Amino acid sequence: KAGVTQTPRYLIKTRGQQVTLSCSPISGHRSVSWYQQTPGQGLQFLFEYFSETQRNKGNFPGRFSGRQFSNSRSEMNVSTLELGDSALYLCASSLAGPRGGEQFFGPGTRLTVL
Amino acid sequence: AQSVTQPDIHITVSEGASLELRCNYSYGATPYLFWYVQSPGQGLQLLLKYFSGDTLVQGIKGFEAEFKRSQSSFNLRKPSVHWSDAAEYFCAVAHNQAGTALIFGKGTTLSVSS
């Protein structure tokens, strides 16, 4: 079974631009969560989508948004990029049944904002 | 607010020695707790999880963790460390019953000396 894939793996943008990252979950997984990883703040939860609906949201500004498609693939968008948005963005998918389970993480997209 | 504290930023252990990584959580309800490992250039991999029941949980790669409600702790242990265990370890608590939307600790970097 293929794992979680994220594209692109690396991105370089400049301040003020916007960026879209993509995540393809494991087949059959309906939940996709996004996390930001930085040396200073560590791993922080951005948002979770389940069946095309945002189910949970972390404490990030509105510049960070996401969506999920009917095939469970998800995208996150960051508008008006700031230097502090430079980070590793991780996507995780899970079956997310009522008792929870394991989240499978992708390799991440490394975003550098210049 | 939910939070996870990993008091040790960096630990060095001799190969073959035992290991204990500390994790304390703050959560109002029954916690769903996880330990993940991240090796350089690798994605996050689940080591073990606690949802309910037996407070001593076994994971992959010979790791175990003990949930202690009275101490709000979920410490990770391994009886004999291998050089390949060198990595960064993250404790996390689920933000919801589905086990997604994780709140992570800042991580503990484990170095293994020969």
mmCIF file of C-alpha atoms in Angstrom:
data_model
loop_
_atom_site.group_PDB
_atom_site.id
_atom_site.type_symbol
_atom_site.label_atom_id
_atom_site.label_comp_id
_atom_site.label_asym_id
_atom_site.label_seq_id
_atom_site.Cartn_x
_atom_site.Cartn_y
_atom_site.Cartn_z
ATOM 1 C CA LYS A 1 0.000 0.000 0.000
ATOM 2 C CA ALA A 2 1.462 3.365 -0.969
ATOM 3 C CA GLY A 3 2.187 5.802 1.826
ATOM 4 C CA VAL A 4 1.246 9.426 2.203
ATOM 5 C CA THR A 5 2.696 11.509 -0.589
ATOM 6 C CA GLN A 6 3.328 15.218 -0.538
ATOM 7 C CA THR A 7 4.193 17.469 -3.421
ATOM 8 C CA PRO A 8 6.307 19.333 -4.001
ATOM 9 C CA ARG A 9 9.060 18.221 -1.636
ATOM 10 C CA TYR A 10 10.850 21.564 -1.730
ATOM 11 C CA LEU A 11 9.672 25.086 -2.452
ATOM 12 C CA ILE A 12 11.306 28.469 -2.454
ATOM 13 C CA LYS A 13 9.076 31.528 -2.434
ATOM 14 C CA THR A 14 9.455 35.208 -1.675
ATOM 15 C CA ARG A 15 7.600 37.274 0.866
ATOM 16 C CA GLY A 16 4.124 38.288 -0.189
ATOM 17 C CA GLN A 17 3.628 35.375 -2.556
ATOM 18 C CA GLN A 18 1.189 32.569 -1.981
ATOM 19 C CA VAL A 19 1.813 28.841 -2.087
ATOM 20 C CA THR A 20 -0.235 25.662 -2.412
ATOM 21 C CA LEU A 21 0.924 22.336 -1.034
ATOM 22 C CA SER A 22 -0.629 19.001 -1.894
ATOM 23 C CA CYS A 23 -1.142 15.814 0.072
ATOM 24 C CA SER A 24 -2.388 12.438 -1.133
ATOM 25 C CA PRO A 25 -3.437 10.205 1.759
ATOM 26 C CA ILE A 26 -3.195 6.469 1.996
ATOM 27 C CA SER A 27 -5.959 4.823 0.032
ATOM 28 C CA GLY A 28 -9.076 4.501 2.165
ATOM 29 C CA HIS A 29 -8.048 7.145 4.686
ATOM 30 C CA ARG A 30 -10.600 9.892 5.015
ATOM 31 C CA SER A 31 -8.864 12.129 7.525
ATOM 32 C CA VAL A 32 -6.014 14.416 6.568
ATOM 33 C CA SER A 33 -4.233 16.629 9.072
ATOM 34 C CA TRP A 34 -1.612 19.279 8.415
ATOM 35 C CA TYR A 35 1.218 20.264 10.717
ATOM 36 C CA GLN A 36 3.932 22.890 10.637
ATOM 37 C CA GLN A 37 7.369 21.982 11.988
ATOM 38 C CA THR A 38 9.929 24.670 12.827
ATOM 39 C CA PRO A 39 13.035 24.579 15.040
ATOM 40 C CA GLY A 40 11.594 27.203 17.353
ATOM 41 C CA GLN A 41 7.964 26.187 17.713
ATOM 42 C CA GLY A 42 8.270 22.472 17.033
ATOM 43 C CA LEU A 43 5.332 20.586 15.562
ATOM 44 C CA GLN A 44 2.121 22.560 15.496
ATOM 45 C CA PHE A 45 -1.282 21.412 14.319
ATOM 46 C CA LEU A 46 -2.765 23.479 11.516
ATOM 47 C CA PHE A 47 -6.064 21.827 10.620
ATOM 48 C CA GLU A 48 -7.771 18.527 9.935
ATOM 49 C CA TYR A 49 -10.134 17.618 7.148
ATOM 50 C CA PHE A 50 -12.520 14.686 7.179
ATOM 51 C CA SER A 51 -14.868 13.896 4.333
ATOM 52 C CA GLU A 52 -14.225 17.281 2.706
ATOM 53 C CA THR A 53 -15.078 19.209 5.895
ATOM 54 C CA GLN A 54 -12.708 20.962 8.230
ATOM 55 C CA ARG A 55 -13.167 19.108 11.475
ATOM 56 C CA ASN A 56 -10.504 20.722 13.666
ATOM 57 C CA LYS A 57 -8.427 23.851 13.443
ATOM 58 C CA GLY A 58 -5.280 24.931 15.197
ATOM 59 C CA ASN A 59 -4.247 28.406 16.205
ATOM 60 C CA PHE A 60 -2.942 29.822 12.955
ATOM 61 C CA PRO A 61 -3.906 33.034 11.157
ATOM 62 C CA GLY A 62 -6.424 33.055 8.349
ATOM 63 C CA ARG A 63 -3.608 33.196 5.800
ATOM 64 C CA PHE A 64 -3.401 29.448 6.278
ATOM 65 C CA SER A 65 -6.247 27.573 4.673
ATOM 66 C CA GLY A 66 -6.962 24.165 3.325
ATOM 67 C CA ARG A 67 -9.430 22.017 1.550
ATOM 68 C CA GLN A 68 -10.123 18.384 0.850
ATOM 69 C CA PHE A 69 -11.452 16.838 -2.307
ATOM 70 C CA SER A 70 -13.875 13.982 -2.744
ATOM 71 C CA ASN A 71 -10.984 11.544 -3.264
ATOM 72 C CA SER A 72 -9.584 12.652 0.143
ATOM 73 C CA ARG A 73 -6.620 14.436 -1.397
ATOM 74 C CA SER A 74 -5.947 17.667 0.415
ATOM 75 C CA GLU A 75 -4.311 20.971 -0.313
ATOM 76 C CA MET A 76 -3.182 23.711 1.987
ATOM 77 C CA ASN A 77 -2.648 27.264 0.923
ATOM 78 C CA VAL A 78 -0.640 30.016 2.538
ATOM 79 C CA SER A 79 -1.274 33.507 1.265
ATOM 80 C CA THR A 80 0.896 36.580 1.709
ATOM 81 C CA LEU A 81 3.917 34.586 2.787
ATOM 82 C CA GLU A 82 6.057 35.831 5.652
ATOM 83 C CA LEU A 83 9.631 34.881 6.504
ATOM 84 C CA GLY A 84 8.330 33.041 9.562
ATOM 85 C CA ASP A 85 6.340 30.686 7.369
ATOM 86 C CA SER A 86 9.565 28.919 6.422
ATOM 87 C CA ALA A 87 9.044 25.434 7.774
ATOM 88 C CA LEU A 88 8.551 21.772 7.072
ATOM 89 C CA TYR A 89 4.867 21.168 6.401
ATOM 90 C CA LEU A 90 3.737 17.672 7.224
ATOM 91 C CA CYS A 91 0.576 15.968 6.173
ATOM 92 C CA ALA A 92 -0.840 12.953 7.980
ATOM 93 C CA SER A 93 -3.682 10.655 7.088
ATOM 94 C CA SER A 94 -5.691 8.215 9.140
ATOM 95 C CA LEU A 95 -8.814 6.135 9.080
ATOM 96 C CA ALA A 96 -9.977 8.259 12.005
ATOM 97 C CA GLY A 97 -12.535 5.818 13.290
ATOM 98 C CA PRO A 98 -14.403 6.481 16.534
ATOM 99 C CA ARG A 99 -11.612 5.027 18.678
ATOM 100 C CA GLY A 100 -8.955 6.822 16.756
ATOM 101 C CA GLY A 101 -5.913 5.127 15.416
ATOM 102 C CA GLU A 102 -2.613 5.784 13.854
ATOM 103 C CA GLN A 103 -1.765 8.811 11.831
ATOM 104 C CA PHE A 104 0.606 8.108 8.964
ATOM 105 C CA PHE A 105 2.850 11.001 8.093
ATOM 106 C CA GLY A 106 4.205 12.004 4.742
ATOM 107 C CA PRO A 107 7.796 13.121 4.156
ATOM 108 C CA GLY A 108 6.835 16.766 4.218
ATOM 109 C CA THR A 109 7.229 19.811 2.019
ATOM 110 C CA ARG A 110 10.146 22.052 2.912
ATOM 111 C CA LEU A 111 9.070 25.663 2.311
ATOM 112 C CA THR A 112 11.657 28.423 2.311
ATOM 113 C CA VAL A 113 10.461 32.021 2.214
ATOM 114 C CA LEU A 114 13.050 34.591 1.142
ATOM 115 C CA ALA B 1 -5.540 24.257 27.084
ATOM 116 C CA GLN B 2 -4.019 20.926 26.241
ATOM 117 C CA SER B 3 -0.245 20.788 26.305
ATOM 118 C CA VAL B 4 2.607 18.320 26.300
ATOM 119 C CA THR B 5 5.950 18.860 28.000
ATOM 120 C CA GLN B 6 9.104 16.950 27.272
ATOM 121 C CA PRO B 7 11.553 18.209 29.902
ATOM 122 C CA ASP B 8 14.699 16.854 28.264
ATOM 123 C CA ILE B 9 15.787 18.537 25.058
ATOM 124 C CA HIS B 10 18.758 16.256 24.466
ATOM 125 C CA ILE B 11 19.797 12.935 26.014
ATOM 126 C CA THR B 12 22.899 10.861 25.366
ATOM 127 C CA VAL B 13 22.849 7.170 26.209
ATOM 128 C CA SER B 14 25.498 4.505 25.752
ATOM 129 C CA GLU B 15 24.678 1.704 23.382
ATOM 130 C CA GLY B 16 23.190 -1.180 25.325
ATOM 131 C CA ALA B 17 22.104 1.015 28.222
ATOM 132 C CA SER B 18 18.487 1.563 29.190
ATOM 133 C CA LEU B 19 16.521 4.608 28.127
ATOM 134 C CA GLU B 20 13.682 6.628 29.590
ATOM 135 C CA LEU B 21 12.257 9.689 27.890
ATOM 136 C CA ARG B 22 9.911 11.795 29.944
ATOM 137 C CA CYS B 23 6.576 13.206 28.880
ATOM 138 C CA ASN B 24 4.021 15.147 30.905
ATOM 139 C CA TYR B 25 0.660 16.202 29.565
ATOM 140 C CA SER B 26 -2.060 18.601 30.518
ATOM 141 C CA TYR B 27 -5.477 17.506 29.375
ATOM 142 C CA GLY B 28 -8.882 17.846 30.944
ATOM 143 C CA ALA B 29 -10.399 14.565 29.877
ATOM 144 C CA THR B 30 -9.171 11.052 29.175
ATOM 145 C CA PRO B 31 -6.008 11.552 27.168
ATOM 146 C CA TYR B 32 -5.110 9.731 24.003
ATOM 147 C CA LEU B 33 -1.325 9.612 24.060
ATOM 148 C CA PHE B 34 1.278 8.829 21.462
ATOM 149 C CA TRP B 35 5.010 8.563 20.965
ATOM 150 C CA TYR B 36 6.465 9.264 17.537
ATOM 151 C CA VAL B 37 10.037 9.046 16.295
ATOM 152 C CA GLN B 38 11.610 11.144 13.569
ATOM 153 C CA SER B 39 14.958 10.143 12.109
ATOM 154 C CA PRO B 40 16.995 12.616 10.039
ATOM 155 C CA GLY B 41 15.377 12.990 6.647
ATOM 156 C CA GLN B 42 12.596 10.607 7.613
ATOM 157 C CA GLY B 43 8.962 11.181 8.321
ATOM 158 C CA LEU B 44 7.340 10.706 11.694
ATOM 159 C CA GLN B 45 6.714 7.105 12.660
ATOM 160 C CA LEU B 46 4.373 5.968 15.399
ATOM 161 C CA LEU B 47 6.100 3.980 18.146
ATOM 162 C CA LEU B 48 3.090 3.329 20.354
ATOM 163 C CA LYS B 49 -0.201 4.751 21.555
ATOM 164 C CA TYR B 50 -2.413 4.674 24.627
ATOM 165 C CA PHE B 51 -6.167 5.013 24.413
ATOM 166 C CA SER B 52 -7.411 3.068 27.430
ATOM 167 C CA GLY B 53 -6.954 -0.165 29.346
ATOM 168 C CA ASP B 54 -3.592 -1.522 30.382
ATOM 169 C CA THR B 55 -1.403 1.379 31.415
ATOM 170 C CA LEU B 56 1.761 -0.295 30.117
ATOM 171 C CA VAL B 57 1.749 -0.307 26.338
ATOM 172 C CA GLN B 58 4.146 -2.058 24.039
ATOM 173 C CA GLY B 59 5.283 -0.577 20.790
ATOM 174 C CA ILE B 60 7.521 -1.268 17.889
ATOM 175 C CA LYS B 61 11.314 -1.577 18.001
ATOM 176 C CA GLY B 62 11.258 -2.800 21.621
ATOM 177 C CA PHE B 63 9.813 0.407 23.088
ATOM 178 C CA GLU B 64 7.202 0.572 25.833
ATOM 179 C CA ALA B 65 5.493 3.389 27.687
ATOM 180 C CA GLU B 66 3.621 3.634 30.944
ATOM 181 C CA PHE B 67 0.611 5.868 31.470
ATOM 182 C CA LYS B 68 0.396 7.296 34.983
ATOM 183 C CA ARG B 69 -2.733 9.370 35.439
ATOM 184 C CA SER B 70 -1.767 10.542 38.933
ATOM 185 C CA GLN B 71 1.469 12.018 37.578
ATOM 186 C CA SER B 72 0.063 13.090 34.195
ATOM 187 C CA SER B 73 2.959 11.257 32.615
ATOM 188 C CA PHE B 74 3.538 8.948 29.695
ATOM 189 C CA ASN B 75 7.224 8.066 29.776
ATOM 190 C CA LEU B 76 8.876 6.066 27.016
ATOM 191 C CA ARG B 77 11.330 3.305 27.883
ATOM 192 C CA LYS B 78 13.613 0.846 26.195
ATOM 193 C CA PRO B 79 15.739 -1.687 28.090
ATOM 194 C CA SER B 80 18.698 -1.681 25.709
ATOM 195 C CA VAL B 81 19.377 1.087 23.233
ATOM 196 C CA HIS B 82 20.827 0.439 19.780
ATOM 197 C CA TRP B 83 22.807 2.954 17.754
ATOM 198 C CA SER B 84 19.964 3.028 15.243
ATOM 199 C CA ASP B 85 17.663 4.481 17.916
ATOM 200 C CA ALA B 86 19.380 7.847 17.613
ATOM 201 C CA ALA B 87 16.606 10.176 16.493
ATOM 202 C CA GLU B 88 14.179 12.779 17.740
ATOM 203 C CA TYR B 89 11.278 11.537 19.832
ATOM 204 C CA PHE B 90 7.957 13.308 20.183
ATOM 205 C CA CYS B 91 5.221 12.753 22.707
ATOM 206 C CA ALA B 92 1.747 13.849 21.650
ATOM 207 C CA VAL B 93 -1.805 14.023 22.926
ATOM 208 C CA ALA B 94 -4.821 13.764 20.660
ATOM 209 C CA HIS B 95 -6.965 16.823 20.482
ATOM 210 C CA ASN B 96 -10.033 14.741 19.848
ATOM 211 C CA GLN B 97 -11.373 11.253 20.302
ATOM 212 C CA ALA B 98 -10.577 10.321 16.734
ATOM 213 C CA GLY B 99 -6.880 10.466 17.536
ATOM 214 C CA THR B 100 -6.140 13.182 15.040
ATOM 215 C CA ALA B 101 -5.243 16.849 15.523
ATOM 216 C CA LEU B 102 -2.252 15.999 17.689
ATOM 217 C CA ILE B 103 -0.660 18.362 20.189
ATOM 218 C CA PHE B 104 3.052 17.602 20.247
ATOM 219 C CA GLY B 105 5.759 18.186 22.786
ATOM 220 C CA LYS B 106 8.915 19.988 21.663
ATOM 221 C CA GLY B 107 10.766 16.708 21.285
ATOM 222 C CA THR B 108 13.790 14.997 22.806
ATOM 223 C CA THR B 109 16.860 14.330 20.702
ATOM 224 C CA LEU B 110 18.487 11.031 21.545
ATOM 225 C CA SER B 111 22.163 10.481 20.834
ATOM 226 C CA VAL B 112 23.702 7.041 21.266
ATOM 227 C CA SER B 113 27.358 6.734 22.127
ATOM 228 C CA SER B 114 29.438 3.619 21.499
#
